[in-house]
XYZ file of C-alpha atoms in Angstrom:
543
model
C -63.243 -16.505 -33.289
C -64.867 -18.048 -30.468
C -64.799 -21.343 -33.628
C -61.290 -21.133 -32.869
C -61.463 -19.771 -29.152
C -63.184 -23.899 -29.144
C -60.938 -26.273 -31.124
C -58.265 -24.683 -28.628
C -59.658 -26.002 -25.524
C -60.197 -28.526 -27.369
C -56.816 -29.510 -28.483
C -55.919 -28.989 -24.260
C -58.144 -31.002 -22.702
C -56.247 -34.062 -25.048
C -53.648 -33.469 -24.372
C -54.070 -33.093 -20.387
C -55.304 -37.050 -20.567
C -53.200 -38.688 -22.690
C -50.300 -37.144 -20.301
C -52.315 -38.221 -17.974
C -53.134 -42.241 -19.100
C -48.815 -42.379 -20.435
C -48.040 -41.024 -16.023
C -50.467 -44.409 -15.136
C -49.029 -46.756 -17.347
C -45.466 -46.099 -16.389
C -46.397 -45.891 -12.713
C -47.174 -49.690 -13.580
C -44.395 -50.919 -15.348
C -42.487 -49.293 -12.593
C -41.825 -52.459 -10.906
C -41.526 -54.739 -13.234
C -38.601 -52.247 -13.999
C -36.381 -52.209 -10.348
C -36.142 -55.521 -10.286
C -34.360 -56.713 -13.376
C -31.281 -54.311 -12.656
C -31.012 -55.364 -9.009
C -31.139 -59.366 -10.979
C -28.018 -58.803 -13.055
C -26.192 -56.629 -10.775
C -25.285 -58.814 -8.208
C -24.617 -61.330 -10.847
C -21.683 -59.918 -11.967
C -21.028 -58.493 -8.547
C -20.171 -61.987 -7.196
C -17.875 -63.096 -9.906
C -16.221 -59.835 -8.656
C -16.325 -60.032 -4.848
C -12.761 -60.783 -4.756
C -12.157 -57.155 -5.546
C -14.122 -54.864 -4.662
C -14.563 -54.155 -0.341
C -18.469 -54.413 -0.292
C -19.858 -51.244 1.537
C -18.226 -50.137 -1.762
C -19.985 -53.456 -3.580
C -23.164 -52.583 -1.855
C -23.088 -47.506 -2.747
C -21.342 -49.731 -6.379
C -25.165 -51.706 -6.657
C -27.167 -48.836 -5.748
C -25.897 -46.153 -7.736
C -26.399 -48.801 -10.886
C -30.378 -49.451 -9.835
C -31.162 -45.910 -9.878
C -28.999 -45.676 -14.142
C -30.383 -48.069 -15.271
C -34.049 -46.969 -13.271
C -34.327 -44.144 -14.967
C -32.546 -44.746 -18.107
C -35.240 -47.576 -18.734
C -37.813 -44.669 -17.453
C -35.854 -42.299 -21.100
C -36.330 -44.686 -23.072
C -40.501 -46.092 -22.622
C -40.984 -42.259 -22.405
C -39.644 -42.055 -25.326
C -41.107 -44.928 -27.138
C -44.284 -44.271 -25.625
C -44.155 -40.621 -26.450
C -43.295 -40.052 -30.551
C -46.783 -42.808 -31.503
C -48.520 -39.044 -28.637
C -46.062 -36.171 -31.444
C -46.964 -38.421 -34.283
C -50.983 -38.275 -33.904
C -50.408 -34.785 -31.073
C -49.005 -33.497 -35.032
C -51.458 -34.896 -37.415
C -54.612 -33.397 -35.383
C -52.788 -30.342 -34.854
C -52.531 -30.066 -38.909
C -56.204 -31.023 -39.085
C -56.702 -27.880 -36.642
C -54.683 -25.222 -37.721
C -55.905 -26.035 -41.202
C -60.078 -25.542 -40.208
C -58.659 -21.951 -38.411
C -57.204 -21.206 -41.180
C -59.659 -21.925 -43.241
C -62.324 -19.701 -41.301
C -59.564 -16.712 -41.424
C -59.386 -16.834 -45.568
C -63.305 -16.815 -46.050
C -63.780 -14.016 -42.052
C -60.828 -11.765 -44.676
C -62.979 -12.380 -47.778
C -66.148 -11.110 -46.616
C -64.887 -7.747 -45.269
C -63.085 -8.000 -49.117
C -66.242 -7.762 -50.537
C -67.642 -5.752 -48.190
C -65.317 -3.341 -49.072
C -65.217 -2.983 -52.131
C -69.073 -3.294 -52.322
C -69.021 -0.129 -50.526
C -66.209 1.510 -52.687
C -68.347 0.361 -55.973
C -71.345 2.488 -54.517
C -69.286 5.330 -54.075
C -68.015 5.661 -57.612
C -71.543 4.293 -59.025
C -73.212 7.225 -57.081
C -70.489 9.910 -58.334
C -71.025 9.070 -62.253
C -74.298 9.693 -61.587
C -73.296 12.726 -59.776
C -71.488 13.577 -62.465
C -73.969 13.446 -65.431
C -76.871 14.058 -64.249
C -75.792 16.788 -62.659
C -75.800 18.819 -66.021
C -79.326 18.014 -66.626
C -82.034 19.518 -63.586
C -82.954 19.200 -60.222
C -85.105 15.766 -58.563
C -86.155 17.878 -56.054
C -86.471 17.619 -52.432
C -86.486 14.092 -50.977
C -86.543 15.193 -47.211
C -87.430 18.806 -45.627
C -86.692 19.160 -41.661
C -89.954 21.867 -40.580
C -89.833 22.978 -36.808
C -93.229 24.146 -35.765
C -92.579 24.660 -31.651
C -91.012 27.901 -31.655
C -93.730 30.639 -33.963
C -91.119 33.350 -33.811
C -90.948 34.538 -37.195
C -86.993 35.320 -36.241
C -86.593 31.327 -36.449
C -85.004 30.801 -38.993
C -81.398 27.925 -40.510
C -78.768 30.623 -41.350
C -76.126 27.710 -42.990
C -75.651 24.324 -42.822
C -72.303 22.511 -43.221
C -71.613 18.945 -44.244
C -69.382 17.336 -41.251
C -66.306 15.067 -43.463
C -67.296 12.690 -43.258
C -70.527 13.044 -44.369
C -72.319 11.506 -41.442
C -74.342 14.656 -39.634
C -75.139 18.069 -41.160
C -74.610 21.350 -38.703
C -76.262 24.033 -39.167
C -77.794 27.127 -36.877
C -80.619 29.791 -36.622
C -81.587 33.324 -35.926
C -82.765 31.758 -32.076
C -79.297 31.365 -31.401
C -79.329 27.275 -32.050
C -76.172 25.244 -32.804
C -78.189 22.511 -34.303
C -77.045 18.607 -36.452
C -78.457 16.120 -37.409
C -77.679 12.440 -38.623
C -78.343 11.214 -41.794
C -76.009 7.698 -41.525
C -78.485 5.311 -40.102
C -81.369 7.096 -42.876
C -79.495 6.456 -46.340
C -80.113 3.096 -47.822
C -78.520 0.681 -50.370
C -80.569 3.407 -53.249
C -78.873 6.504 -52.700
C -81.775 7.219 -51.218
C -83.012 9.156 -47.189
C -85.323 7.442 -45.560
C -85.684 9.446 -42.778
C -85.066 12.631 -40.220
C -87.408 13.627 -37.428
C -85.451 15.530 -35.327
C -81.783 16.849 -33.770
C -79.785 14.476 -32.497
C -77.864 16.978 -30.796
C -79.791 21.132 -30.209
C -76.619 23.313 -28.443
C -78.824 26.143 -26.975
C -76.365 29.485 -27.269
C -76.240 32.842 -24.970
C -75.256 35.405 -27.962
C -75.740 35.131 -31.118
C -73.195 33.022 -33.267
C -70.934 33.884 -35.611
C -69.226 32.021 -36.792
C -69.428 27.704 -36.719
C -66.777 24.971 -38.711
C -66.009 21.441 -38.610
C -62.523 19.872 -38.056
C -61.871 18.388 -41.196
C -60.217 15.224 -39.993
C -63.552 14.610 -38.525
C -64.567 10.719 -39.032
C -66.679 9.498 -37.026
C -64.672 5.597 -36.856
C -63.130 7.483 -34.444
C -64.553 9.786 -31.715
C -62.404 11.843 -30.488
C -61.906 13.718 -33.889
C -65.714 14.236 -34.216
C -66.136 17.506 -32.660
C -66.941 21.506 -33.874
C -66.648 24.850 -32.752
C -68.069 27.709 -33.039
C -68.344 32.096 -31.410
C -70.462 33.486 -30.314
C -70.705 37.192 -28.538
C -69.776 37.673 -25.739
C -68.342 34.191 -25.009
C -64.848 32.311 -25.396
C -63.861 30.244 -28.811
C -65.792 26.701 -27.047
C -65.427 23.511 -28.607
C -68.188 20.467 -28.682
C -67.864 16.812 -28.722
C -70.503 15.418 -31.627
C -71.746 12.496 -30.367
C -72.427 14.117 -26.740
C -73.093 17.759 -27.343
C -70.235 18.467 -24.202
C -68.181 21.057 -24.566
C -64.050 19.907 -24.237
C -62.398 23.344 -23.820
C -62.445 26.653 -24.601
C -59.909 29.231 -26.381
C -60.287 32.884 -24.578
C -58.953 35.567 -26.837
C -58.692 38.639 -25.530
C -58.819 42.225 -26.738
C -56.836 44.867 -23.206
C -55.433 43.097 -20.263
C -58.989 41.252 -18.849
C -61.709 42.035 -21.315
C -62.445 38.883 -23.328
C -62.604 39.455 -27.428
C -65.340 37.426 -29.388
C -64.590 35.688 -32.293
C -66.256 37.135 -35.301
C -65.408 34.283 -37.405
C -62.885 31.524 -36.672
C -61.193 28.172 -38.999
C -59.160 25.272 -38.753
C -55.734 25.020 -40.019
C -56.065 21.738 -43.683
C -54.153 19.591 -41.068
C -56.645 20.467 -37.732
C -53.154 21.072 -35.601
C -54.356 25.357 -35.008
C -57.144 27.254 -34.427
C -56.459 31.004 -36.877
C -60.214 33.490 -35.284
C -60.930 37.038 -36.473
C -61.013 40.443 -35.190
C -60.329 43.864 -36.309
C -57.220 44.280 -37.730
C -56.434 41.577 -36.054
C -56.246 37.310 -36.239
C -55.474 34.963 -33.303
C -53.725 31.509 -33.845
C -54.862 28.914 -31.067
C -53.229 25.289 -30.636
C -55.037 23.257 -30.323
C -54.120 20.843 -27.631
C -53.768 23.253 -25.694
C -56.677 25.736 -24.761
C -57.251 28.827 -22.581
C -55.276 32.297 -23.217
C -52.083 31.521 -25.162
C -52.102 32.527 -28.556
C -50.431 33.930 -31.092
C -51.513 37.395 -33.172
C -50.999 38.429 -36.749
C -51.414 41.854 -36.963
C -53.178 43.440 -39.934
C -52.209 46.821 -39.758
C -49.387 49.427 -39.419
C -49.351 52.365 -38.320
C -46.804 55.133 -38.044
C -46.078 55.391 -34.751
C -46.450 52.698 -33.295
C -44.239 49.320 -32.440
C -45.426 46.933 -35.175
C -43.254 43.725 -32.750
C -45.802 45.095 -29.852
C -45.784 41.799 -27.518
C -48.564 41.507 -25.195
C -49.293 41.465 -22.239
C -51.815 37.610 -23.232
C -50.464 36.650 -26.459
C -46.883 37.792 -28.840
C -48.314 39.218 -31.958
C -46.515 40.239 -34.770
C -46.494 42.400 -37.481
C -46.446 43.205 -41.242
C -45.151 45.523 -44.534
C -46.054 48.732 -44.635
C -47.527 48.044 -48.083
C -50.039 45.941 -47.090
C -52.841 46.323 -45.391
C -56.137 44.876 -44.235
C -58.439 46.798 -41.834
C -61.218 46.820 -40.519
C -62.755 43.387 -38.972
C -61.932 40.099 -40.179
C -64.479 38.227 -41.644
C -64.021 35.404 -43.065
C -61.364 32.560 -42.920
C -60.302 30.149 -45.276
C -57.491 27.187 -46.526
C -56.636 25.136 -48.848
C -57.619 22.084 -48.512
C -55.340 20.092 -50.549
C -52.210 22.062 -48.295
C -50.553 22.746 -52.225
C -50.456 26.026 -51.883
C -49.293 26.916 -48.495
C -52.161 30.285 -48.758
C -54.121 30.599 -46.728
C -56.718 34.286 -47.584
C -58.732 36.374 -45.019
C -61.915 39.052 -45.348
C -62.374 41.832 -43.949
C -65.819 43.966 -43.598
C -64.332 46.353 -45.497
C -64.421 44.339 -49.208
C -60.093 43.600 -48.867
C -58.739 39.778 -49.417
C -55.540 38.843 -48.106
C -53.331 36.151 -48.940
C -51.364 34.737 -46.472
C -47.569 32.459 -46.101
C -49.533 29.878 -42.906
C -45.974 29.243 -42.808
C -44.877 31.902 -41.697
C -48.494 33.839 -40.721
C -47.544 36.366 -42.181
C -49.709 38.680 -44.833
C -48.187 39.056 -48.809
C -50.463 39.958 -50.516
C -53.311 41.497 -51.124
C -56.487 40.633 -53.926
C -56.854 43.905 -56.523
C -61.123 45.207 -56.672
C -63.292 44.067 -58.139
C -64.399 45.094 -61.895
C -67.742 45.280 -63.796
C -67.795 41.935 -66.466
C -72.377 43.261 -66.295
C -71.163 43.394 -69.689
C -71.876 40.030 -70.969
C -73.793 39.563 -68.959
C -77.794 39.859 -69.407
C -78.741 41.017 -65.665
C -79.838 44.739 -65.858
C -79.221 44.672 -61.471
C -75.799 45.904 -61.684
C -72.955 46.363 -59.386
C -72.517 49.176 -58.036
C -68.178 49.371 -57.910
C -67.040 52.220 -56.622
C -68.870 50.889 -53.741
C -67.020 47.707 -51.913
C -68.981 46.255 -50.006
C -68.313 43.744 -47.219
C -67.484 40.460 -47.856
C -69.573 37.271 -46.627
C -67.133 34.000 -47.291
C -64.697 33.151 -49.437
C -63.732 29.943 -50.453
C -60.779 28.548 -52.548
C -61.782 25.281 -55.063
C -61.465 22.340 -53.311
C -59.410 19.309 -56.061
C -56.552 22.356 -57.084
C -56.864 25.842 -54.139
C -55.402 27.798 -58.457
C -58.215 30.152 -58.491
C -60.660 32.081 -54.806
C -64.143 33.104 -54.593
C -65.962 35.679 -52.771
C -69.872 36.924 -51.669
C -70.738 40.085 -50.765
C -73.554 42.372 -49.212
C -75.687 44.399 -51.256
C -74.695 42.440 -54.479
C -75.679 40.756 -56.514
C -71.923 38.481 -57.748
C -69.769 35.886 -56.640
C -66.965 37.479 -57.886
C -64.063 34.706 -58.946
C -60.443 35.444 -58.677
C -57.435 33.268 -60.558
C -54.459 33.404 -58.345
C -50.973 31.444 -60.091
C -50.006 34.087 -61.861
C -48.049 37.083 -58.783
C -51.046 39.568 -59.769
C -54.175 37.598 -58.884
C -56.755 38.262 -62.199
C -60.562 38.782 -61.578
C -62.347 35.895 -63.845
C -65.612 34.579 -62.807
C -68.002 37.460 -62.381
C -72.011 34.891 -61.579
C -74.653 36.494 -60.967
C -76.918 36.116 -58.069
C -79.921 38.515 -56.734
C -79.104 40.138 -52.829
C -80.551 43.387 -51.762
C -79.779 43.398 -48.229
C -76.905 42.428 -45.708
C -78.133 39.018 -45.576
C -75.816 36.034 -45.452
C -74.977 33.654 -48.539
C -73.380 30.958 -48.428
C -72.460 29.555 -51.810
C -69.755 25.829 -52.196
C -68.190 24.914 -54.085
C -68.321 20.564 -55.341
C -65.428 18.533 -53.962
C -65.137 16.042 -56.794
C -64.089 18.590 -59.827
C -64.186 21.939 -58.283
C -65.779 22.362 -61.756
C -70.349 22.978 -60.123
C -70.554 26.417 -57.969
C -74.367 26.312 -56.759
C -75.636 29.735 -54.654
C -79.182 30.597 -53.905
C -79.972 34.175 -54.363
C -82.636 36.989 -52.626
C -86.297 35.888 -54.370
C -85.760 32.222 -53.799
C -83.373 30.666 -57.306
C -81.512 26.871 -56.762
C -77.936 28.376 -59.436
C -76.201 26.198 -60.561
C -72.429 27.140 -62.665
C -70.429 25.551 -64.458
C -66.418 26.764 -63.563
C -65.350 25.083 -67.125
C -67.391 26.566 -69.377
C -67.215 29.819 -68.393
C -69.144 30.923 -65.687
C -72.388 30.043 -67.188
C -75.604 28.895 -65.695
C -76.703 25.590 -65.876
C -79.389 24.573 -63.618
C -81.617 27.508 -62.046
C -85.389 26.333 -60.088
C -87.685 29.582 -59.390
C -90.762 26.148 -59.144
C -88.373 25.590 -55.892
C -90.550 26.734 -53.413
C -93.550 25.240 -54.527
C -92.169 21.913 -55.094
C -91.353 21.745 -51.339
C -94.436 23.799 -50.213
C -96.358 20.932 -51.685
C -94.152 18.061 -49.560
C -94.763 20.075 -46.520
C -99.157 20.068 -47.859
C -98.769 16.384 -47.429
C -96.938 16.829 -43.742
C -98.673 19.878 -42.594
C -102.604 20.663 -43.936
C -102.194 24.250 -42.067
C -99.285 25.284 -44.036
C -100.065 28.414 -45.667
C -98.833 28.069 -49.586
C -98.168 32.234 -50.051
C -95.622 31.762 -47.061
C -93.276 30.029 -49.860
C -93.063 32.683 -52.985
C -89.542 34.262 -52.999
C -88.778 32.930 -49.650
C -84.742 33.545 -49.563
C -82.272 30.026 -50.500
C -79.309 31.690 -47.851
C -76.974 28.517 -48.063
C -76.453 25.493 -50.224
C -74.233 22.890 -49.570
C -72.644 20.190 -51.040
C -71.813 16.775 -49.398
C -68.322 15.128 -49.664
C -69.125 12.349 -51.863
C -72.898 12.088 -52.646
C -75.085 13.215 -55.310
C -76.482 15.458 -52.175
C -76.751 19.404 -51.683
C -78.734 21.081 -47.785
C -80.532 24.536 -48.774
C -81.412 26.624 -45.744
C -84.516 29.176 -45.897
C -85.984 32.099 -44.638
C -84.489 35.742 -43.228
C -86.232 38.205 -40.917
C -89.422 38.939 -41.668
C -91.412 42.527 -39.838
C -94.479 41.285 -38.651
C -96.624 44.096 -39.934
C -99.856 42.302 -40.099
C -100.898 40.242 -36.219
C -103.972 38.236 -37.306
C -101.566 35.809 -39.439
C -99.548 35.066 -36.382
C -100.985 31.244 -36.582
C -98.961 30.586 -39.948
C -95.877 31.941 -39.618
C -94.098 28.483 -39.672
C -90.661 28.736 -42.344
C -89.541 26.041 -43.801
C -86.111 25.361 -42.124
C -83.771 23.242 -44.120
C -84.384 20.701 -47.648
C -81.865 17.945 -49.147
C -81.400 17.524 -52.795
C -80.735 14.429 -54.697
C -79.447 14.954 -58.582
């Protein structure tokens, strides 16, 4: 662009110089032009002196002089202008051709760069699909925070941003941490290093839930934000660039009694915020912070007005035969917006499907059944006891299936929801004997692979296209991680990595990476081991 500006300045300077030269030339020859029409007019007037008055003759001569002078100037300017215009036209054509060639070259470079990036993504996707069935190569980075020796300081989960440039994590010590990898990822698909979080946000109470804005793009700063919900505090929207608070959304239980949201989620197009409470779901407009919201009642009680309006917010009822009682533990949306449904689960063990257009409860999924006769596991799920649901998720590509994980349950259950009555089709083994939330994930490329951690430190990957068969299990994952820690910290305790829980897995949106977080609550029974209690935080695996 600097070259184009220089060329335009040269054109303007040349035109100004040519105009000044022409004006000087015209001023020099004007005296010669003035004399000629005067002589001609006097001769003509002498021949007609008998018929014309002297006063009129003088006036007529003056008019002829002015007209002829103007005519001469006009003809002269036209003659001079022809050559100037021709030269200027040729110069302008040459300069326009130069500008055109420069612009075409810049556009070609931009197109080549976009094609190169697209080819890198395609190659990464092909490598991911081909190698996922085989094995994991092990962690390529590991973050370990040793600033605090508290046994409660461990990561509870992590979530990739929709554009894949950031990783958002939540820790038991009430911190939200954001890690950035876009500057640490080279053309060979290798992560160089992640030293520390670029943003740390301290909440005052326990963090219940957090989520990314679904249309987040780092090239558009307005979309770079995420939500958090914590105990006894409003729902907060944070800026992912600087960590500042943008706004808050305030749900109320009574007139002035603030209520905490147990679960939060954006809808697919990012215009509304759905938050889960006991026996209700409150819906906020993202562009209207404050205490205005609509409320969906998930239970029906007799002798109660189901359309009763609250002082703050509007509430809607549902049919008598559909009840989703209990605390709404999870909310998930169809990412493709093809089904028009969203799902909500409770700590009572129920899952409900809602019509997003009407915000109404339309169906309750059937309870899990025992499919362990097809498995060779000694641990069985207790079918008589319905445990709380800790996560639900639609299959990302087509939303034909809905998966759920339970407290103190060894299985992830999957239903086919394409028919009128949902049918259980998957039962994926994953050891868990506690109430801890273990986060699973499904690959966004094909919705074929489901990854999950386990209480005993195993990373498990299932092939959903092949009846949910287990295709990968790494029993020595913790040992390989501890070796990397020993390279960075000679005082690290190897025994500490034995059977440590993998509490979350998350597929990268388009690169062959999976993030893992580790940790669980521990009881400090031996006070002599306080010096070596730095637990691993998270790692990223490359396939």
